XYZ file of C-alpha atoms in Angstrom:
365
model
C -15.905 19.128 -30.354
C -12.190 19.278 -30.215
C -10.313 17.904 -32.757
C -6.425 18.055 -32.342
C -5.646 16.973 -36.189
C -2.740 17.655 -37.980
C -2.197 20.433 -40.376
C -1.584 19.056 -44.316
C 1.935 18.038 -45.069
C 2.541 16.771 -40.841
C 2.228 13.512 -40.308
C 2.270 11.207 -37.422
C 5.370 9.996 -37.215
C 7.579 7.176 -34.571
C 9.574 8.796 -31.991
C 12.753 7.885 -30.234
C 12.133 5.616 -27.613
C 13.511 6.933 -23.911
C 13.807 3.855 -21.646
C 14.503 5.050 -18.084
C 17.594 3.055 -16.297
C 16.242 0.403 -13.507
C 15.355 1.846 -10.394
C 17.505 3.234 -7.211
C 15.530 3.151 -4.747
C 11.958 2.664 -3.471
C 10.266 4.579 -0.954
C 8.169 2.112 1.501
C 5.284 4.713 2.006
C 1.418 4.935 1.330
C 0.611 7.879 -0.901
C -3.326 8.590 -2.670
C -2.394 10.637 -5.570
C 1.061 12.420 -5.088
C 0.793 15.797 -7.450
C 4.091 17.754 -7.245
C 7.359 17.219 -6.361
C 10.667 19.165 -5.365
C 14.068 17.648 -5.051
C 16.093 19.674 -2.291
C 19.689 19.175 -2.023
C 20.677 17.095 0.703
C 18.626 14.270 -2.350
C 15.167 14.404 -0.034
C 12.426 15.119 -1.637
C 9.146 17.675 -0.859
C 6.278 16.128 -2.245
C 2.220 17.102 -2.197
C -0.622 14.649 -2.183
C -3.497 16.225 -3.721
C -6.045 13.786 -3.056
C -5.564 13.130 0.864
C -4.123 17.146 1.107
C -0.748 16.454 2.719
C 2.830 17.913 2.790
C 5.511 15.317 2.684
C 9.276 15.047 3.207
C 10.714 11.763 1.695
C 13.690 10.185 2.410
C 14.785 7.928 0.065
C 17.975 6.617 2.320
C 15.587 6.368 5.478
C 12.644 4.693 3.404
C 10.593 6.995 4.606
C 7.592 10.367 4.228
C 7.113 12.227 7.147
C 4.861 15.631 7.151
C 6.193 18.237 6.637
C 4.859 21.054 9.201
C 1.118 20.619 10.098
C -1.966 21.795 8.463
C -3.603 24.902 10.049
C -3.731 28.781 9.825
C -0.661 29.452 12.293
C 2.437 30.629 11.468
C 4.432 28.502 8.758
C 1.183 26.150 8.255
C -0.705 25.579 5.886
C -4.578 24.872 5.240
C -4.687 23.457 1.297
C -1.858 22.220 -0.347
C -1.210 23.274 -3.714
C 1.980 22.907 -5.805
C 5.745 23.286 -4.882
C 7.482 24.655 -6.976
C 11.444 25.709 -7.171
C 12.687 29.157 -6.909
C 16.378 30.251 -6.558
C 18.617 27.945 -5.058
C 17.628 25.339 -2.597
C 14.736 27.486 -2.185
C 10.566 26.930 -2.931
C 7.502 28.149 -2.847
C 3.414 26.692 -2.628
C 0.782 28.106 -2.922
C -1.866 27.447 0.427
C -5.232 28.081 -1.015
C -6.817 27.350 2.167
C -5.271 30.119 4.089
C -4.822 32.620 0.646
C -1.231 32.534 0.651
C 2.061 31.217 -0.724
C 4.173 28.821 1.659
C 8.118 29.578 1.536
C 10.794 26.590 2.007
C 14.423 26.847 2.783
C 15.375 23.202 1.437
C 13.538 20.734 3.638
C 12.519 23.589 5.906
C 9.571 25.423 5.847
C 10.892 28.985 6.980
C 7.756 31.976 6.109
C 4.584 32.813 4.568
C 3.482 35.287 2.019
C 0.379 36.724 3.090
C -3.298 36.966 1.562
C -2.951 40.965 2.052
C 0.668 41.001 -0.299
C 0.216 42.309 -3.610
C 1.963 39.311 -5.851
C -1.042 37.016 -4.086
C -3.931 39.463 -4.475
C -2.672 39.302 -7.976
C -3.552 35.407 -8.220
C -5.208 32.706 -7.202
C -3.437 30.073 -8.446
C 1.029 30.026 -10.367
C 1.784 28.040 -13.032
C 5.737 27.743 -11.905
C 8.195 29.874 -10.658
C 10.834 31.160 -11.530
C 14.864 32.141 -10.252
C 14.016 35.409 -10.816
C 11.467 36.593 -8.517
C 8.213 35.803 -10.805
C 5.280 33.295 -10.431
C 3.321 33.241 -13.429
C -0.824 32.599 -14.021
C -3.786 33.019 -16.108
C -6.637 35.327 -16.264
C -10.535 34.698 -17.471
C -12.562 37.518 -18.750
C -13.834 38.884 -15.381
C -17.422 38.540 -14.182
C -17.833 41.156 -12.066
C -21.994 40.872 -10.670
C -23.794 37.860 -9.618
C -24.595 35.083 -12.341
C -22.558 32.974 -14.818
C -20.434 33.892 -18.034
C -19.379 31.461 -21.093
C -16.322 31.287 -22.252
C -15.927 29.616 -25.734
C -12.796 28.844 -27.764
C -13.076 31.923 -28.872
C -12.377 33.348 -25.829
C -8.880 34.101 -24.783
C -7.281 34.213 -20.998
C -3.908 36.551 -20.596
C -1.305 35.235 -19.339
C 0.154 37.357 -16.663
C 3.767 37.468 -15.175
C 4.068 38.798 -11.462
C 6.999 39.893 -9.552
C 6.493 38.023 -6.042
C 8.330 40.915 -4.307
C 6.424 44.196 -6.204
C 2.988 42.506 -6.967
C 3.554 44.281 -10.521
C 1.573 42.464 -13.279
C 3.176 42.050 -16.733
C 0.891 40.409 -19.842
C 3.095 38.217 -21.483
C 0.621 36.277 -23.692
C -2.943 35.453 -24.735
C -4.001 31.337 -24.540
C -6.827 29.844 -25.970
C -10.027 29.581 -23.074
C -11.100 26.264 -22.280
C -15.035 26.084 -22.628
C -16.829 26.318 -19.743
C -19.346 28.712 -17.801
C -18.407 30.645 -14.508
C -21.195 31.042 -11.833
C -20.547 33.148 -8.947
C -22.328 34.823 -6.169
C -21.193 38.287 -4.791
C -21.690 39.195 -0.784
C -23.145 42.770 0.073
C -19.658 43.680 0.098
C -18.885 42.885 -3.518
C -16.769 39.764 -2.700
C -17.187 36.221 -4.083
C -19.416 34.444 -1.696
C -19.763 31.006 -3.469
C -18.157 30.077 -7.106
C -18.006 27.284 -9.123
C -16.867 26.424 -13.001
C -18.589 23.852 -15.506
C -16.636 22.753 -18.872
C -19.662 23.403 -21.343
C -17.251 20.875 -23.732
C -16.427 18.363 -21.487
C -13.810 16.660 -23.940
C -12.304 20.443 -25.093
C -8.614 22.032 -23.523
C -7.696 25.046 -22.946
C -3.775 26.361 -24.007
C -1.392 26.682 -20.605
C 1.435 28.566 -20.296
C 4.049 27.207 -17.982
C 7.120 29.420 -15.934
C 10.438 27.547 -15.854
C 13.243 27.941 -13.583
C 15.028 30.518 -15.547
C 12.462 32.894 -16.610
C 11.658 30.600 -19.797
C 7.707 30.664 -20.510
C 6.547 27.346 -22.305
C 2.943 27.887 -23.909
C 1.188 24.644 -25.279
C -0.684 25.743 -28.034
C -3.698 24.039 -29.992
C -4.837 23.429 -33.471
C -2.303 23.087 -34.394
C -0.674 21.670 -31.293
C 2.800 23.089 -30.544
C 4.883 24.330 -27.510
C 5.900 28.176 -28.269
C 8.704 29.234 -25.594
C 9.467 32.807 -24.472
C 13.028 33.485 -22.946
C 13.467 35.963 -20.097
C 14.269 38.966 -22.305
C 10.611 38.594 -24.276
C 11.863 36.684 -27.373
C 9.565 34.097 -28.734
C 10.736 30.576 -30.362
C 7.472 29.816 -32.085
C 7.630 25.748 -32.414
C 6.422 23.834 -35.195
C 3.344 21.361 -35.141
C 4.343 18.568 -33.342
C 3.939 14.889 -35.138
C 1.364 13.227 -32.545
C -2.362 13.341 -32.650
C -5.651 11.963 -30.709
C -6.900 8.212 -30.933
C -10.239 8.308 -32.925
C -12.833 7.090 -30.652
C -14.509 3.555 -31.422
C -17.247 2.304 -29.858
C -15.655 1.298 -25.961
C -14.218 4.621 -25.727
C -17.221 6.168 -26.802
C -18.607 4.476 -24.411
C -16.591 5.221 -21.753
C -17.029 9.027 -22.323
C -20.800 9.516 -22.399
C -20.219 7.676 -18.766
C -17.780 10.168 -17.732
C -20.777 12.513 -19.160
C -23.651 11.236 -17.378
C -21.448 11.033 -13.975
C -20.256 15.031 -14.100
C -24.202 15.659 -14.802
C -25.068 13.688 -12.024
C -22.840 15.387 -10.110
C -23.942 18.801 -11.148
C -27.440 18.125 -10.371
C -26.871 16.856 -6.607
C -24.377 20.117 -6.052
C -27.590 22.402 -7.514
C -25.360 23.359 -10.365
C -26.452 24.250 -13.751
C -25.955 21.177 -16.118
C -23.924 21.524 -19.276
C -25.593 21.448 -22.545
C -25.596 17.933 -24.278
C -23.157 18.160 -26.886
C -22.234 15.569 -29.536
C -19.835 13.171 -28.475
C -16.181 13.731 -29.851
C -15.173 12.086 -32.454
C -11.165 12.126 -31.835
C -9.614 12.474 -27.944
C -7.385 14.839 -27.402
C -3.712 14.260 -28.141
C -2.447 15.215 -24.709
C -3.908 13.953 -21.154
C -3.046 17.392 -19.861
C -1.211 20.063 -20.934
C 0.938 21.321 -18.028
C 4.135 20.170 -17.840
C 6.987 18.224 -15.932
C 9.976 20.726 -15.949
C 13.522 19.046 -16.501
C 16.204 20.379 -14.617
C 18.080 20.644 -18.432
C 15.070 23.508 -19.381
C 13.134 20.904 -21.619
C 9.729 19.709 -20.686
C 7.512 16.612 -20.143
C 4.114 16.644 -21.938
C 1.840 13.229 -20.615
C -0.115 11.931 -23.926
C -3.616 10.723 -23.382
C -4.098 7.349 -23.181
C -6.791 5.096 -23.971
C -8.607 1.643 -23.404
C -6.463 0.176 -26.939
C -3.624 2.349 -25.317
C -3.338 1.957 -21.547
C 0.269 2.980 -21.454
C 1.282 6.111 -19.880
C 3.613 8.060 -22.533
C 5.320 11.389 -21.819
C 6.861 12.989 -24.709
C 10.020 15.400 -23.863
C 10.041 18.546 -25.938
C 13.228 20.850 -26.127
C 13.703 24.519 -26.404
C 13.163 24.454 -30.159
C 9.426 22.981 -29.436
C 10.684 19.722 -30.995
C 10.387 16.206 -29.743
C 13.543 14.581 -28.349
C 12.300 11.028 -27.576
C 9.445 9.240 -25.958
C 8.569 7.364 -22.597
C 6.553 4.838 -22.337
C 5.270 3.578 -18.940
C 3.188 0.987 -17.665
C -0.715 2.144 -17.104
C -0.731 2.240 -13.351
C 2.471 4.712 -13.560
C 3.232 8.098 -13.980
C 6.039 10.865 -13.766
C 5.926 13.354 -10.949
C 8.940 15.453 -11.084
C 12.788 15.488 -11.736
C 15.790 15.877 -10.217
C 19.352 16.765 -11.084
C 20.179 13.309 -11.837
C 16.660 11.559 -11.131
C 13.068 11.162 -12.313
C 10.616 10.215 -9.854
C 7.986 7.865 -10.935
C 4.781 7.103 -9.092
C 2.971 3.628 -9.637
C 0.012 1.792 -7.796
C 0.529 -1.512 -6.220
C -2.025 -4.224 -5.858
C -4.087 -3.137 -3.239
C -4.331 0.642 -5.171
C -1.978 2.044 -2.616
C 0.405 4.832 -4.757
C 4.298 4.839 -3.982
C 6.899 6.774 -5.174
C 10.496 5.357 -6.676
C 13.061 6.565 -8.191
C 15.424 6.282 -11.160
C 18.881 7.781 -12.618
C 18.348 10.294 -14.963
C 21.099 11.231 -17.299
């Protein structure tokens, strides 16, 4: 059971609201879930849609989304889309975890490929951001390395491992906090991973994530107490302090709510032929934070979503600055949410009537 409570002497405090300015445009196209988002800049934007697994470029001035290459395993397309992110200058990079490599974009262009073979991918599977410098950045379980399942507890750590995208050379950087879950995989007679698949073991526990900015910066979200720690370029550390905010108790409509969420997952579980997680007692605080990676501001602060609830259906981002303290607060309606910022925008994603998602966008100062 997670509890993300405050340490004695912090206290829960109100923060400054951040009201974002009206609107400035409106783009009149369907989206299912839009995940990432890259401002390029002529002002289009590249943006992913996890759920339906497309690659978009939006036009704001033309009102429009048009793909953005085609999905295959030919040169310069791509099979699964992961997450663009922004690399030095106009430049970007995705990772294609259908096809086992990174996607490279020249502004709105998609210009090259990074191949499976490549040490800097063999070194991952997955980047959380990248940098101007050259690096991607991800995180590392205890390996398993026969057939059968491992547990990793809170106890557990993952390192946190910086990688040169030209070199392939790994640097350890950090060790977060493991999120609890088991690991079952199944090896081939050539020792590769023929099948896989991962099962929180406490559904309502996180795990700490690291997070590589633009400019080399490393922000680490920490828990217990919950913090942001941030590690410049040159390996210094700016340890933050606890930040004022903490989970909703649960009453009885959330508890509700989440032995649903339970019973669904084990459903789930049992019609994929995966081993159930153990039945654990029900939390008795949420978690403070929906998720803990981050929306990167182009002015090196971050964006931290806070977890909302049935008494609490707004969608709140606190914005945390290189100190690991909180500048301000904002509050959005519950069918909303942030997915990325530009120069002089934030891009905000809502659902209309009919549950289609669409993407607008607002000055940011």
């Amino acid at each position: 059971m997670l509890l993300l409570l405050l340490p004695v002497g912090v206290r829960a405090q109100a923060l400054r609201p951040i009201r974002l300015a009206p609107a400035n445009a409106t783009l009149d196209a369907d989206f299912v879930v839009l995940t990432s988002l890259r401002e390029v800049a002529d002002g289009r934007v590249i943006v992913t849609d996890g759920r339906a697994q497309q690659l978009y470029l939006a036009d704001f001035t033309a009102g429009t989304a048009a793909p953005l290459s085609r999905k295959g395993k030919g040169p310069l397309e791509w099979s699964f889309v992961g997450f663009v992110q922004r690399t030095r200058g106009d430049s970007s990079i995705m990772t294609d975890w259908g096809n086992q490599r990174w996607l490279l974009f020249d502004g709105a262009r998609v210009v090259g490929t990074t191949p499976p073979d490549h040490p800097a991918v063999k070194a991952t599977k997955y980047f959380n951001g990248a940098d101007q410098n050259g690096h991607v950045l991800t995180q590392r379980s205890r390996p398993l390395t026969t057939s059968g399942s491992i547990e990793y507890t809170r106890r557990d750590s993952q390192v946190v491992l910086l990688i040169d995208r030209s070199t392939g050379r790994v640097d350890t950087v950090a060790q977060a906090r493991e999120r609890p879950h088991r690991y079952t995989q199944t090896l081939n007679d050539k020792g590769g991973i023929s099948s896989n698949s991962s099962a929180p073991t406490e559904p309502s526990a996180q795990g700490e994530e690291a997070y590589l900015m633009n400019d080399g910066t490393i922000a680490l979200v920490r828990l217990e107490p919950l913090r942001v720690d941030f590690r410049a370029p040159d390996g210094r550390w700016t340890l933050g302090p606890p930040l004022p905010i903490r989970g909703e108790p649960l009453d009885a409509r959330e508890r509700a709510r989440v032995a649903q969420s339970r019973e669904e997952s084990r459903k789930q579980m049992r019609e994929m032929g995966l081993p159930e997680p153990p039945r654990i007692p029900l939390p008795t605080t949420l978690p403070a934070l929906e998720r803990l990676d981050p929306r990167e501001l182009e002015d090196g602060r971050i964006a931290l979503r806070r977890k909302s609830t049935l008494n609490k259906p707004a969608v709140r981002y606190i914005i945390v600055n290189r100190r690991g303290t909180i500048d301000g607060e904002i509050t959005l309606a519950a069918n909303e949410e942030i997915i990325g910022f530009g120069p002089t925008s934030v891009y905000v994603a809502f659902k209309d009537e009919d549950d289609i998602q669409r993407l607008r966008r607002h000055p940011w100062r």
